[in-house]
Amino acid sequence: MSRWTGVLEKPGTMTHAGYHFPRRGINGAPVWYARMPSPARVNHGTYNRIVIWDILIIGAGPAGLSAALFTRMRRMSTLLLDTAVAGGQLASLYPKKPVHDYPSYTYVMGEDLGKNFVDQANHMGAEIREREHVTMIRRDDEQNLIRVTSTKGEHEARSVIVATGGGAFEPRKINKPGEAELKGKGLFYGMPDVEASKGKRVLIIGGGDSALESALSVKDVADVTLIHMLDKWQGMDTYVEEIQASKIRTMTARSRRWS
Ligand SMILES: Cc1cc2nc3c(=O)[nH]c(=O)nc-3n(C[C@H](O)[C@H](O)[C@H](O)COP(=O)(O)OP(=O)(O)OC[C@H]3O[C@@H](n4cnc5c(N)ncnc54)[C@H](O)[C@@H]3O)c2cc1C
């Protein structure tokens, strides 16, 4: 049974879109429809009734949270489910990395930008549930709704938006001998921890934005080497220029030597 904090309407109530929805939900239980609560009304009281959401969004990253902002501006009841934490990659993969390409900020830390997205969606009255992994979605033609199954239960929605980005985060492996044994013991996937890297030799594998930014993030505290399997860096020119002007050692497919 879905649990929702907000304002509920009686079964069969006309919605904002003017539709009458069926009055029976899962197992024939009466259905109460989620009315579009104004932000001020959200979290007033707790209800334990079946709710049909206007919009259910899978994934609370920047895309899902932006979608929620606009569905709430249309006063549609909106539920976001995220298998990890709200904020997507900003919160899960690079909270301590500065983001330089978000308009209106000179730069903003990943965790701060992620929190801004979440705060705004919350303020608009979207319901966000974390650590709830969606495992199945299926259409129920008879009831004219979509059933969404998660690790915590089943939800009903009129429409579903899939905003799962890169999916549940699984780092891409290099598939080389020793990788499994060293994982977590000197071998890490993701942005390096600046504090933990102090005074160490850090070897970074990759040539895209993430690798270049990782190298730059620890260049002042560690002895950094960057290895890329292609001839050309794939990251932004600004990062490439910064790396070339720094003391970071690099090795590409063409060079096959330290530069
Ligand atoms: C190290 C790194 C640095 C980056 N730096 C920048 C940068 O400086 N500037 C920039 O513009 N971009 C940057 N990016 C890319 C940027 O973070 C992504 O483009 C952005 O996060 C995509 O947003 P999204 O909402 O589409 O997906 P995501 O952020 O991937 O969010 C998707 C969400 O869906 C959830 N999810 C997935 N599957 C399920 C499921 N089955 N059930 C429930 N939830 C699910 C995930 O947990 C996740 O929270 C960077 C990426 C990385 C990895």
PDB file of C-alpha atoms and ligand atoms in Angstrom:
ATOM      1  CA  MET A   1       0.000   0.000   0.000  1.00  0.00           C
ATOM      2  CA  SER A   2       1.336   3.400  -0.916  1.00  0.00           C
ATOM      3  CA  ARG A   3       1.951   5.842   1.896  1.00  0.00           C
ATOM      4  CA  TRP A   4       1.693   9.499   1.103  1.00  0.00           C
ATOM      5  CA  THR A   5       1.923  12.619   3.178  1.00  0.00           C
ATOM      6  CA  GLY A   6      -0.304  15.306   1.798  1.00  0.00           C
ATOM      7  CA  VAL A   7      -3.902  16.073   0.962  1.00  0.00           C
ATOM      8  CA  LEU A   8      -6.149  13.324  -0.406  1.00  0.00           C
ATOM      9  CA  GLU A   9      -9.461  13.582  -2.183  1.00  0.00           C
ATOM     10  CA  LYS A  10     -12.426  11.269  -1.842  1.00  0.00           C
ATOM     11  CA  PRO A  11     -12.794   8.392  -4.341  1.00  0.00           C
ATOM     12  CA  GLY A  12     -14.143   9.368  -7.709  1.00  0.00           C
ATOM     13  CA  THR A  13     -13.384  13.068  -7.303  1.00  0.00           C
ATOM     14  CA  MET A  14     -13.019  15.030 -10.509  1.00  0.00           C
ATOM     15  CA  THR A  15      -9.346  15.783 -11.039  1.00  0.00           C
ATOM     16  CA  HIS A  16      -7.747  18.924 -12.386  1.00  0.00           C
ATOM     17  CA  ALA A  17      -7.839  17.337 -15.826  1.00  0.00           C
ATOM     18  CA  GLY A  18     -11.562  16.670 -15.519  1.00  0.00           C
ATOM     19  CA  TYR A  19     -11.371  12.845 -15.511  1.00  0.00           C
ATOM     20  CA  HIS A  20     -13.254  10.423 -13.320  1.00  0.00           C
ATOM     21  CA  PHE A  21     -10.891   7.591 -12.421  1.00  0.00           C
ATOM     22  CA  PRO A  22     -11.952   4.071 -11.376  1.00  0.00           C
ATOM     23  CA  ARG A  23     -12.829   3.744  -7.697  1.00  0.00           C
ATOM     24  CA  ARG A  24     -11.058   0.464  -6.928  1.00  0.00           C
ATOM     25  CA  GLY A  25      -7.319  -0.101  -6.607  1.00  0.00           C
ATOM     26  CA  ILE A  26      -5.120  -3.064  -5.761  1.00  0.00           C
ATOM     27  CA  ASN A  27      -7.175  -5.957  -4.308  1.00  0.00           C
ATOM     28  CA  GLY A  28     -10.344  -3.942  -4.861  1.00  0.00           C
ATOM     29  CA  ALA A  29      -9.505  -1.474  -2.068  1.00  0.00           C
ATOM     30  CA  PRO A  30     -11.026   2.010  -2.356  1.00  0.00           C
ATOM     31  CA  VAL A  31      -8.766   4.490  -4.085  1.00  0.00           C
ATOM     32  CA  TRP A  32      -8.138   8.004  -2.857  1.00  0.00           C
ATOM     33  CA  TYR A  33      -6.601  10.295  -5.387  1.00  0.00           C
ATOM     34  CA  ALA A  34      -3.643  12.470  -4.607  1.00  0.00           C
ATOM     35  CA  ARG A  35      -4.810  16.022  -4.930  1.00  0.00           C
ATOM     36  CA  MET A  36      -2.178  18.451  -6.071  1.00  0.00           C
ATOM     37  CA  PRO A  37      -1.072  19.878  -2.720  1.00  0.00           C
ATOM     38  CA  SER A  38       0.332  23.369  -2.638  1.00  0.00           C
ATOM     39  CA  PRO A  39       3.892  23.398  -1.271  1.00  0.00           C
ATOM     40  CA  ALA A  40       2.610  24.844   1.992  1.00  0.00           C
ATOM     41  CA  ARG A  41       0.269  21.895   2.531  1.00  0.00           C
ATOM     42  CA  VAL A  42       2.830  19.164   2.011  1.00  0.00           C
ATOM     43  CA  ASN A  43       3.707  17.056   5.052  1.00  0.00           C
ATOM     44  CA  HIS A  44       0.607  18.122   6.954  1.00  0.00           C
ATOM     45  CA  GLY A  45      -0.602  14.844   8.387  1.00  0.00           C
ATOM     46  CA  THR A  46       0.141  11.288   7.361  1.00  0.00           C
ATOM     47  CA  TYR A  47      -2.224   9.106   5.372  1.00  0.00           C
ATOM     48  CA  ASN A  48      -2.097   5.386   4.826  1.00  0.00           C
ATOM     49  CA  ARG A  49      -4.298   5.029   1.790  1.00  0.00           C
ATOM     50  CA  ILE A  50      -3.854   3.889  -1.760  1.00  0.00           C
ATOM     51  CA  VAL A  51      -2.961   6.795  -3.979  1.00  0.00           C
ATOM     52  CA  ILE A  52      -2.901   7.126  -7.737  1.00  0.00           C
ATOM     53  CA  TRP A  53      -0.176   9.593  -8.581  1.00  0.00           C
ATOM     54  CA  ASP A  54      -0.545  11.863 -11.572  1.00  0.00           C
ATOM     55  CA  ILE A  55       3.153  11.402 -12.294  1.00  0.00           C
ATOM     56  CA  LEU A  56       5.659   8.887 -10.967  1.00  0.00           C
ATOM     57  CA  ILE A  57       9.282   9.669 -11.811  1.00  0.00           C
ATOM     58  CA  ILE A  58      11.890   6.925 -11.674  1.00  0.00           C
ATOM     59  CA  GLY A  59      15.244   8.484 -10.789  1.00  0.00           C
ATOM     60  CA  ALA A  60      15.810  11.598  -8.665  1.00  0.00           C
ATOM     61  CA  GLY A  61      18.840  12.949 -10.505  1.00  0.00           C
ATOM     62  CA  PRO A  62      18.919  16.390 -12.159  1.00  0.00           C
ATOM     63  CA  ALA A  63      16.598  15.213 -14.972  1.00  0.00           C
ATOM     64  CA  GLY A  64      13.983  13.647 -12.684  1.00  0.00           C
ATOM     65  CA  LEU A  65      14.071  16.548 -10.226  1.00  0.00           C
ATOM     66  CA  SER A  66      13.723  19.082 -13.065  1.00  0.00           C
ATOM     67  CA  ALA A  67      10.761  17.139 -14.450  1.00  0.00           C
ATOM     68  CA  ALA A  68       9.198  17.161 -10.960  1.00  0.00           C
ATOM     69  CA  LEU A  69       9.556  20.922 -10.778  1.00  0.00           C
ATOM     70  CA  PHE A  70       7.451  21.352 -13.902  1.00  0.00           C
ATOM     71  CA  THR A  71       4.857  18.671 -13.097  1.00  0.00           C
ATOM     72  CA  ARG A  72       4.346  20.350  -9.732  1.00  0.00           C
ATOM     73  CA  MET A  73       4.003  23.739 -11.420  1.00  0.00           C
ATOM     74  CA  ARG A  74       1.145  22.066 -13.312  1.00  0.00           C
ATOM     75  CA  ARG A  75      -0.135  21.003  -9.877  1.00  0.00           C
ATOM     76  CA  MET A  76       0.182  17.303 -10.667  1.00  0.00           C
ATOM     77  CA  SER A  77       0.795  15.015  -7.687  1.00  0.00           C
ATOM     78  CA  THR A  78       4.344  13.774  -8.189  1.00  0.00           C
ATOM     79  CA  LEU A  79       6.276  10.895  -6.648  1.00  0.00           C
ATOM     80  CA  LEU A  80      10.007  10.396  -7.262  1.00  0.00           C
ATOM     81  CA  LEU A  81      11.684   7.073  -6.483  1.00  0.00           C
ATOM     82  CA  ASP A  82      15.451   6.665  -6.369  1.00  0.00           C
ATOM     83  CA  THR A  83      17.404   3.508  -5.800  1.00  0.00           C
ATOM     84  CA  ALA A  84      20.163   5.528  -4.106  1.00  0.00           C
ATOM     85  CA  VAL A  85      19.938   9.114  -2.856  1.00  0.00           C
ATOM     86  CA  ALA A  86      18.244  12.123  -4.429  1.00  0.00           C
ATOM     87  CA  GLY A  87      20.636  14.287  -6.420  1.00  0.00           C
ATOM     88  CA  GLY A  88      21.773  11.560  -8.809  1.00  0.00           C
ATOM     89  CA  GLN A  89      25.398  11.457  -9.868  1.00  0.00           C
ATOM     90  CA  LEU A  90      26.115  14.812  -8.210  1.00  0.00           C
ATOM     91  CA  ALA A  91      25.268  13.395  -4.801  1.00  0.00           C
ATOM     92  CA  SER A  92      26.469   9.828  -5.331  1.00  0.00           C
ATOM     93  CA  LEU A  93      29.543  10.141  -7.542  1.00  0.00           C
ATOM     94  CA  TYR A  94      31.097  13.583  -7.196  1.00  0.00           C
ATOM     95  CA  PRO A  95      29.825  15.517  -4.165  1.00  0.00           C
ATOM     96  CA  LYS A  96      33.224  17.149  -3.613  1.00  0.00           C
ATOM     97  CA  LYS A  97      33.948  18.088  -7.229  1.00  0.00           C
ATOM     98  CA  PRO A  98      33.423  21.634  -8.494  1.00  0.00           C
ATOM     99  CA  VAL A  99      31.046  21.917 -11.457  1.00  0.00           C
ATOM    100  CA  HIS A 100      32.210  24.673 -13.802  1.00  0.00           C
ATOM    101  CA  ASP A 101      29.639  24.448 -16.579  1.00  0.00           C
ATOM    102  CA  TYR A 102      26.344  25.094 -14.818  1.00  0.00           C
ATOM    103  CA  PRO A 103      24.932  28.432 -16.020  1.00  0.00           C
ATOM    104  CA  SER A 104      24.765  31.218 -13.423  1.00  0.00           C
ATOM    105  CA  TYR A 105      27.501  29.729 -11.213  1.00  0.00           C
ATOM    106  CA  THR A 106      31.210  30.475 -11.605  1.00  0.00           C
ATOM    107  CA  TYR A 107      31.491  27.044 -10.059  1.00  0.00           C
ATOM    108  CA  VAL A 108      29.411  25.041  -7.615  1.00  0.00           C
ATOM    109  CA  MET A 109      30.276  21.875  -5.682  1.00  0.00           C
ATOM    110  CA  GLY A 110      28.460  18.730  -6.840  1.00  0.00           C
ATOM    111  CA  GLU A 111      26.792  18.182  -3.474  1.00  0.00           C
ATOM    112  CA  ASP A 112      25.560  21.791  -3.272  1.00  0.00           C
ATOM    113  CA  LEU A 113      24.093  21.741  -6.773  1.00  0.00           C
ATOM    114  CA  GLY A 114      22.461  18.360  -6.087  1.00  0.00           C
ATOM    115  CA  LYS A 115      20.966  19.702  -2.857  1.00  0.00           C
ATOM    116  CA  ASN A 116      19.605  22.758  -4.683  1.00  0.00           C
ATOM    117  CA  PHE A 117      17.773  20.487  -7.146  1.00  0.00           C
ATOM    118  CA  VAL A 118      16.335  18.447  -4.255  1.00  0.00           C
ATOM    119  CA  ASP A 119      15.355  21.505  -2.179  1.00  0.00           C
ATOM    120  CA  GLN A 120      13.544  23.046  -5.130  1.00  0.00           C
ATOM    121  CA  ALA A 121      11.564  19.867  -5.892  1.00  0.00           C
ATOM    122  CA  ASN A 122      10.694  19.517  -2.195  1.00  0.00           C
ATOM    123  CA  HIS A 123       9.663  23.144  -2.000  1.00  0.00           C
ATOM    124  CA  MET A 124       7.333  22.645  -4.954  1.00  0.00           C
ATOM    125  CA  GLY A 125       5.661  19.744  -3.147  1.00  0.00           C
ATOM    126  CA  ALA A 126       7.091  16.680  -4.891  1.00  0.00           C
ATOM    127  CA  GLU A 127       7.338  13.546  -2.746  1.00  0.00           C
ATOM    128  CA  ILE A 128      10.842  12.046  -2.874  1.00  0.00           C
ATOM    129  CA  ARG A 129      11.606   8.536  -1.654  1.00  0.00           C
ATOM    130  CA  GLU A 130      15.193   7.314  -1.522  1.00  0.00           C
ATOM    131  CA  ARG A 131      16.651   3.800  -1.475  1.00  0.00           C
ATOM    132  CA  GLU A 132      13.676   2.439  -3.387  1.00  0.00           C
ATOM    133  CA  HIS A 133      14.717   0.537  -6.500  1.00  0.00           C
ATOM    134  CA  VAL A 134      12.153   0.180  -9.286  1.00  0.00           C
ATOM    135  CA  THR A 135      12.123  -3.350 -10.614  1.00  0.00           C
ATOM    136  CA  MET A 136       9.129  -3.401 -12.981  1.00  0.00           C
ATOM    137  CA  ILE A 137       6.589  -1.159 -14.707  1.00  0.00           C
ATOM    138  CA  ARG A 138       3.488  -2.457 -16.425  1.00  0.00           C
ATOM    139  CA  ARG A 139       0.376  -0.982 -17.940  1.00  0.00           C
ATOM    140  CA  ASP A 140      -3.030  -1.841 -16.457  1.00  0.00           C
ATOM    141  CA  ASP A 141      -5.431  -1.140 -19.335  1.00  0.00           C
ATOM    142  CA  GLU A 142      -8.494  -2.088 -17.324  1.00  0.00           C
ATOM    143  CA  GLN A 143      -7.788   0.516 -14.630  1.00  0.00           C
ATOM    144  CA  ASN A 144      -6.173   2.920 -17.096  1.00  0.00           C
ATOM    145  CA  LEU A 145      -3.019   3.326 -15.054  1.00  0.00           C
ATOM    146  CA  ILE A 146       0.583   2.186 -14.790  1.00  0.00           C
ATOM    147  CA  ARG A 147       1.711  -0.104 -11.990  1.00  0.00           C
ATOM    148  CA  VAL A 148       5.241   0.450 -10.756  1.00  0.00           C
ATOM    149  CA  THR A 149       6.845  -2.250  -8.640  1.00  0.00           C
ATOM    150  CA  SER A 150       9.774  -1.385  -6.396  1.00  0.00           C
ATOM    151  CA  THR A 151      11.798  -3.033  -3.674  1.00  0.00           C
ATOM    152  CA  LYS A 152       9.394  -1.435  -1.181  1.00  0.00           C
ATOM    153  CA  GLY A 153       6.023  -2.162  -2.759  1.00  0.00           C
ATOM    154  CA  GLU A 154       3.731  -1.222  -5.624  1.00  0.00           C
ATOM    155  CA  HIS A 155       2.625   2.227  -6.785  1.00  0.00           C
ATOM    156  CA  GLU A 156      -0.063   3.335  -9.219  1.00  0.00           C
ATOM    157  CA  ALA A 157       0.347   6.300 -11.530  1.00  0.00           C
ATOM    158  CA  ARG A 158      -1.350   7.862 -14.527  1.00  0.00           C
ATOM    159  CA  SER A 159       1.999   8.556 -16.185  1.00  0.00           C
ATOM    160  CA  VAL A 160       5.563   7.474 -15.569  1.00  0.00           C
ATOM    161  CA  ILE A 161       8.742   9.352 -16.466  1.00  0.00           C
ATOM    162  CA  VAL A 162      11.917   7.296 -16.646  1.00  0.00           C
ATOM    163  CA  ALA A 163      14.865   9.513 -15.661  1.00  0.00           C
ATOM    164  CA  THR A 164      17.384   6.887 -14.663  1.00  0.00           C
ATOM    165  CA  GLY A 165      20.368   8.577 -16.342  1.00  0.00           C
ATOM    166  CA  GLY A 166      23.290   6.187 -16.428  1.00  0.00           C
ATOM    167  CA  GLY A 167      21.230   3.708 -14.410  1.00  0.00           C
ATOM    168  CA  ALA A 168      22.026   2.349 -10.973  1.00  0.00           C
ATOM    169  CA  PHE A 169      25.687   3.260 -10.687  1.00  0.00           C
ATOM    170  CA  GLU A 170      28.113   0.517 -11.600  1.00  0.00           C
ATOM    171  CA  PRO A 171      31.657   1.597 -12.397  1.00  0.00           C
ATOM    172  CA  ARG A 172      33.121   0.400 -15.680  1.00  0.00           C
ATOM    173  CA  LYS A 173      35.870  -2.101 -14.925  1.00  0.00           C
ATOM    174  CA  ILE A 174      39.215  -2.275 -16.733  1.00  0.00           C
ATOM    175  CA  ASN A 175      39.081  -6.097 -16.541  1.00  0.00           C
ATOM    176  CA  LYS A 176      42.761  -6.615 -15.837  1.00  0.00           C
ATOM    177  CA  PRO A 177      44.431  -9.137 -13.532  1.00  0.00           C
ATOM    178  CA  GLY A 178      44.550  -8.029  -9.899  1.00  0.00           C
ATOM    179  CA  GLU A 179      41.649  -5.602 -10.227  1.00  0.00           C
ATOM    180  CA  ALA A 180      39.235  -7.567  -8.042  1.00  0.00           C
ATOM    181  CA  GLU A 181      41.822  -8.186  -5.293  1.00  0.00           C
ATOM    182  CA  LEU A 182      42.892  -4.521  -5.126  1.00  0.00           C
ATOM    183  CA  LYS A 183      39.388  -3.052  -5.130  1.00  0.00           C
ATOM    184  CA  GLY A 184      39.020  -0.842  -2.055  1.00  0.00           C
ATOM    185  CA  LYS A 185      42.687  -1.412  -1.140  1.00  0.00           C
ATOM    186  CA  GLY A 186      44.291   1.346  -3.159  1.00  0.00           C
ATOM    187  CA  LEU A 187      42.118   0.840  -6.248  1.00  0.00           C
ATOM    188  CA  PHE A 188      39.036   3.086  -6.349  1.00  0.00           C
ATOM    189  CA  TYR A 189      36.355   3.967  -8.891  1.00  0.00           C
ATOM    190  CA  GLY A 190      35.216   7.590  -8.996  1.00  0.00           C
ATOM    191  CA  MET A 191      36.598  10.972  -7.981  1.00  0.00           C
ATOM    192  CA  PRO A 192      39.646  10.676  -5.694  1.00  0.00           C
ATOM    193  CA  ASP A 193      39.339  11.712  -2.068  1.00  0.00           C
ATOM    194  CA  VAL A 194      41.568  14.798  -1.842  1.00  0.00           C
ATOM    195  CA  GLU A 195      42.381  14.368   1.867  1.00  0.00           C
ATOM    196  CA  ALA A 196      43.257  10.686   1.486  1.00  0.00           C
ATOM    197  CA  SER A 197      45.423  11.432  -1.579  1.00  0.00           C
ATOM    198  CA  LYS A 198      47.715  13.891   0.217  1.00  0.00           C
ATOM    199  CA  GLY A 199      51.406  13.053  -0.279  1.00  0.00           C
ATOM    200  CA  LYS A 200      50.626   9.922  -2.323  1.00  0.00           C
ATOM    201  CA  ARG A 201      51.341   8.796  -5.890  1.00  0.00           C
ATOM    202  CA  VAL A 202      48.005   8.705  -7.717  1.00  0.00           C
ATOM    203  CA  LEU A 203      47.521   6.927 -11.050  1.00  0.00           C
ATOM    204  CA  ILE A 204      44.330   7.808 -12.923  1.00  0.00           C
ATOM    205  CA  ILE A 205      43.043   5.743 -15.861  1.00  0.00           C
ATOM    206  CA  GLY A 206      40.832   7.436 -18.456  1.00  0.00           C
ATOM    207  CA  GLY A 207      40.728  10.400 -20.817  1.00  0.00           C
ATOM    208  CA  GLY A 208      37.252  11.895 -20.490  1.00  0.00           C
ATOM    209  CA  ASP A 209      36.019  14.715 -18.270  1.00  0.00           C
ATOM    210  CA  SER A 210      35.852  12.527 -15.153  1.00  0.00           C
ATOM    211  CA  ALA A 211      39.471  11.384 -15.478  1.00  0.00           C
ATOM    212  CA  LEU A 212      40.803  14.852 -16.314  1.00  0.00           C
ATOM    213  CA  GLU A 213      38.875  16.449 -13.456  1.00  0.00           C
ATOM    214  CA  SER A 214      40.017  13.709 -11.092  1.00  0.00           C
ATOM    215  CA  ALA A 215      43.644  14.420 -11.995  1.00  0.00           C
ATOM    216  CA  LEU A 216      43.187  18.168 -11.565  1.00  0.00           C
ATOM    217  CA  SER A 217      41.413  17.756  -8.227  1.00  0.00           C
ATOM    218  CA  VAL A 218      44.494  16.176  -6.597  1.00  0.00           C
ATOM    219  CA  LYS A 219      47.312  17.805  -8.588  1.00  0.00           C
ATOM    220  CA  ASP A 220      48.265  20.154  -5.748  1.00  0.00           C
ATOM    221  CA  VAL A 221      48.425  17.480  -3.044  1.00  0.00           C
ATOM    222  CA  ALA A 222      49.703  14.372  -4.852  1.00  0.00           C
ATOM    223  CA  ASP A 223      52.130  13.108  -7.493  1.00  0.00           C
ATOM    224  CA  VAL A 224      49.664  12.447 -10.341  1.00  0.00           C
ATOM    225  CA  THR A 225      49.944  10.334 -13.494  1.00  0.00           C
ATOM    226  CA  LEU A 226      47.162  10.138 -16.088  1.00  0.00           C
ATOM    227  CA  ILE A 227      46.949   7.211 -18.531  1.00  0.00           C
ATOM    228  CA  HIS A 228      44.639   7.172 -21.543  1.00  0.00           C
ATOM    229  CA  MET A 229      44.233   4.333 -24.038  1.00  0.00           C
ATOM    230  CA  LEU A 230      43.428   6.642 -27.002  1.00  0.00           C
ATOM    231  CA  ASP A 231      45.483   9.286 -28.839  1.00  0.00           C
ATOM    232  CA  LYS A 232      43.252  12.188 -28.034  1.00  0.00           C
ATOM    233  CA  TRP A 233      41.837  13.434 -24.757  1.00  0.00           C
ATOM    234  CA  GLN A 234      38.047  13.267 -24.828  1.00  0.00           C
ATOM    235  CA  GLY A 235      37.464  15.793 -22.062  1.00  0.00           C
ATOM    236  CA  MET A 236      36.911  19.539 -22.315  1.00  0.00           C
ATOM    237  CA  ASP A 237      39.670  21.669 -23.862  1.00  0.00           C
ATOM    238  CA  THR A 238      39.826  23.798 -20.721  1.00  0.00           C
ATOM    239  CA  TYR A 239      40.741  20.715 -18.648  1.00  0.00           C
ATOM    240  CA  VAL A 240      43.286  19.541 -21.246  1.00  0.00           C
ATOM    241  CA  GLU A 241      44.965  22.966 -21.231  1.00  0.00           C
ATOM    242  CA  GLU A 242      45.083  22.979 -17.431  1.00  0.00           C
ATOM    243  CA  ILE A 243      46.634  19.520 -17.388  1.00  0.00           C
ATOM    244  CA  GLN A 244      49.230  20.450 -20.002  1.00  0.00           C
ATOM    245  CA  ALA A 245      50.205  23.484 -17.950  1.00  0.00           C
ATOM    246  CA  SER A 246      50.505  21.425 -14.754  1.00  0.00           C
ATOM    247  CA  LYS A 247      53.082  18.948 -13.499  1.00  0.00           C
ATOM    248  CA  ILE A 248      50.707  16.000 -14.059  1.00  0.00           C
ATOM    249  CA  ARG A 249      52.456  13.241 -16.031  1.00  0.00           C
ATOM    250  CA  THR A 250      50.460  11.887 -18.992  1.00  0.00           C
ATOM    251  CA  MET A 251      50.621   8.848 -21.253  1.00  0.00           C
ATOM    252  CA  THR A 252      48.409   8.274 -24.308  1.00  0.00           C
ATOM    253  CA  ALA A 253      48.256   5.506 -26.925  1.00  0.00           C
ATOM    254  CA  ARG A 254      50.443   7.541 -29.261  1.00  0.00           C
ATOM    255  CA  SER A 255      53.031   8.780 -26.821  1.00  0.00           C
ATOM    256  CA  ARG A 256      53.677   5.412 -25.122  1.00  0.00           C
ATOM    257  CA  ARG A 257      55.997   7.368 -22.902  1.00  0.00           C
ATOM    258  CA  TRP A 258      55.701   9.854 -20.086  1.00  0.00           C
ATOM    259  CA  SER A 259      55.351  13.465 -21.114  1.00  0.00           C
TER     260      SER A 259
HETATM  261  C1  LIG B   1      32.625  12.130 -12.077  1.00  0.00           C
HETATM  262  C2  LIG B   1      31.571  12.881 -12.866  1.00  0.00           C
HETATM  263  C3  LIG B   1      31.680  14.246 -13.026  1.00  0.00           C
HETATM  264  C4  LIG B   1      30.707  14.957 -13.753  1.00  0.00           C
HETATM  265  N1  LIG B   1      30.845  16.305 -13.873  1.00  0.00           N
HETATM  266  C5  LIG B   1      29.927  17.012 -14.582  1.00  0.00           C
HETATM  267  C6  LIG B   1      30.064  18.426 -14.742  1.00  0.00           C
HETATM  268  O1  LIG B   1      31.001  19.049 -14.230  1.00  0.00           O
HETATM  269  N2  LIG B   1      29.118  19.066 -15.476  1.00  0.00           N
HETATM  270  C7  LIG B   1      28.066  18.397 -16.070  1.00  0.00           C
HETATM  271  O2  LIG B   1      27.246  19.032 -16.743  1.00  0.00           O
HETATM  272  N3  LIG B   1      27.912  17.060 -15.924  1.00  0.00           N
HETATM  273  C8  LIG B   1      28.817  16.358 -15.204  1.00  0.00           C
HETATM  274  N4  LIG B   1      28.671  14.999 -15.076  1.00  0.00           N
HETATM  275  C9  LIG B   1      27.525  14.344 -15.714  1.00  0.00           C
HETATM  276  C10 LIG B   1      26.222  14.632 -14.957  1.00  0.00           C
HETATM  277  O3  LIG B   1      26.365  14.314 -13.581  1.00  0.00           O
HETATM  278  C11 LIG B   1      25.108  13.785 -15.573  1.00  0.00           C
HETATM  279  O4  LIG B   1      24.956  14.177 -16.934  1.00  0.00           O
HETATM  280  C12 LIG B   1      23.793  13.998 -14.828  1.00  0.00           C
HETATM  281  O5  LIG B   1      23.901  13.555 -13.486  1.00  0.00           O
HETATM  282  C13 LIG B   1      22.678  13.221 -15.538  1.00  0.00           C
HETATM  283  O6  LIG B   1      21.491  13.481 -14.830  1.00  0.00           O
HETATM  284  P1  LIG B   1      20.273  12.452 -14.870  1.00  0.00           P
HETATM  285  O7  LIG B   1      19.242  12.952 -13.929  1.00  0.00           O
HETATM  286  O8  LIG B   1      19.908  12.195 -16.283  1.00  0.00           O
HETATM  287  O9  LIG B   1      20.883  11.070 -14.355  1.00  0.00           O
HETATM  288  P2  LIG B   1      21.594  10.655 -12.955  1.00  0.00           P
HETATM  289  O10 LIG B   1      22.292  11.800 -12.299  1.00  0.00           O
HETATM  290  O11 LIG B   1      22.405   9.453 -13.336  1.00  0.00           O
HETATM  291  O12 LIG B   1      20.365  10.242 -12.058  1.00  0.00           O
HETATM  292  C14 LIG B   1      19.618   9.080 -12.308  1.00  0.00           C
HETATM  293  C15 LIG B   1      19.070   8.585 -10.995  1.00  0.00           C
HETATM  294  O13 LIG B   1      18.262   7.435 -11.270  1.00  0.00           O
HETATM  295  C16 LIG B   1      18.435   6.511 -10.221  1.00  0.00           C
HETATM  296  N5  LIG B   1      18.047   5.186 -10.717  1.00  0.00           N
HETATM  297  C17 LIG B   1      18.635   4.458 -11.700  1.00  0.00           C
HETATM  298  N6  LIG B   1      17.973   3.300 -11.881  1.00  0.00           N
HETATM  299  C18 LIG B   1      16.941   3.306 -10.991  1.00  0.00           C
HETATM  300  C19 LIG B   1      15.893   2.390 -10.683  1.00  0.00           C
HETATM  301  N7  LIG B   1      15.743   1.233 -11.340  1.00  0.00           N
HETATM  302  N8  LIG B   1      15.022   2.703  -9.693  1.00  0.00           N
HETATM  303  C20 LIG B   1      15.128   3.875  -9.014  1.00  0.00           C
HETATM  304  N9  LIG B   1      16.100   4.781  -9.274  1.00  0.00           N
HETATM  305  C21 LIG B   1      16.986   4.501 -10.247  1.00  0.00           C
HETATM  306  C22 LIG B   1      19.910   6.625  -9.845  1.00  0.00           C
HETATM  307  O14 LIG B   1      20.148   6.191  -8.511  1.00  0.00           O
HETATM  308  C23 LIG B   1      20.149   8.135 -10.011  1.00  0.00           C
HETATM  309  O15 LIG B   1      20.030   8.845  -8.788  1.00  0.00           O
HETATM  310  C24 LIG B   1      29.612  14.268 -14.344  1.00  0.00           C
HETATM  311  C25 LIG B   1      29.496  12.876 -14.173  1.00  0.00           C
HETATM  312  C26 LIG B   1      30.452  12.190 -13.435  1.00  0.00           C
HETATM  313  C27 LIG B   1      30.286  10.691 -13.259  1.00  0.00           C
END
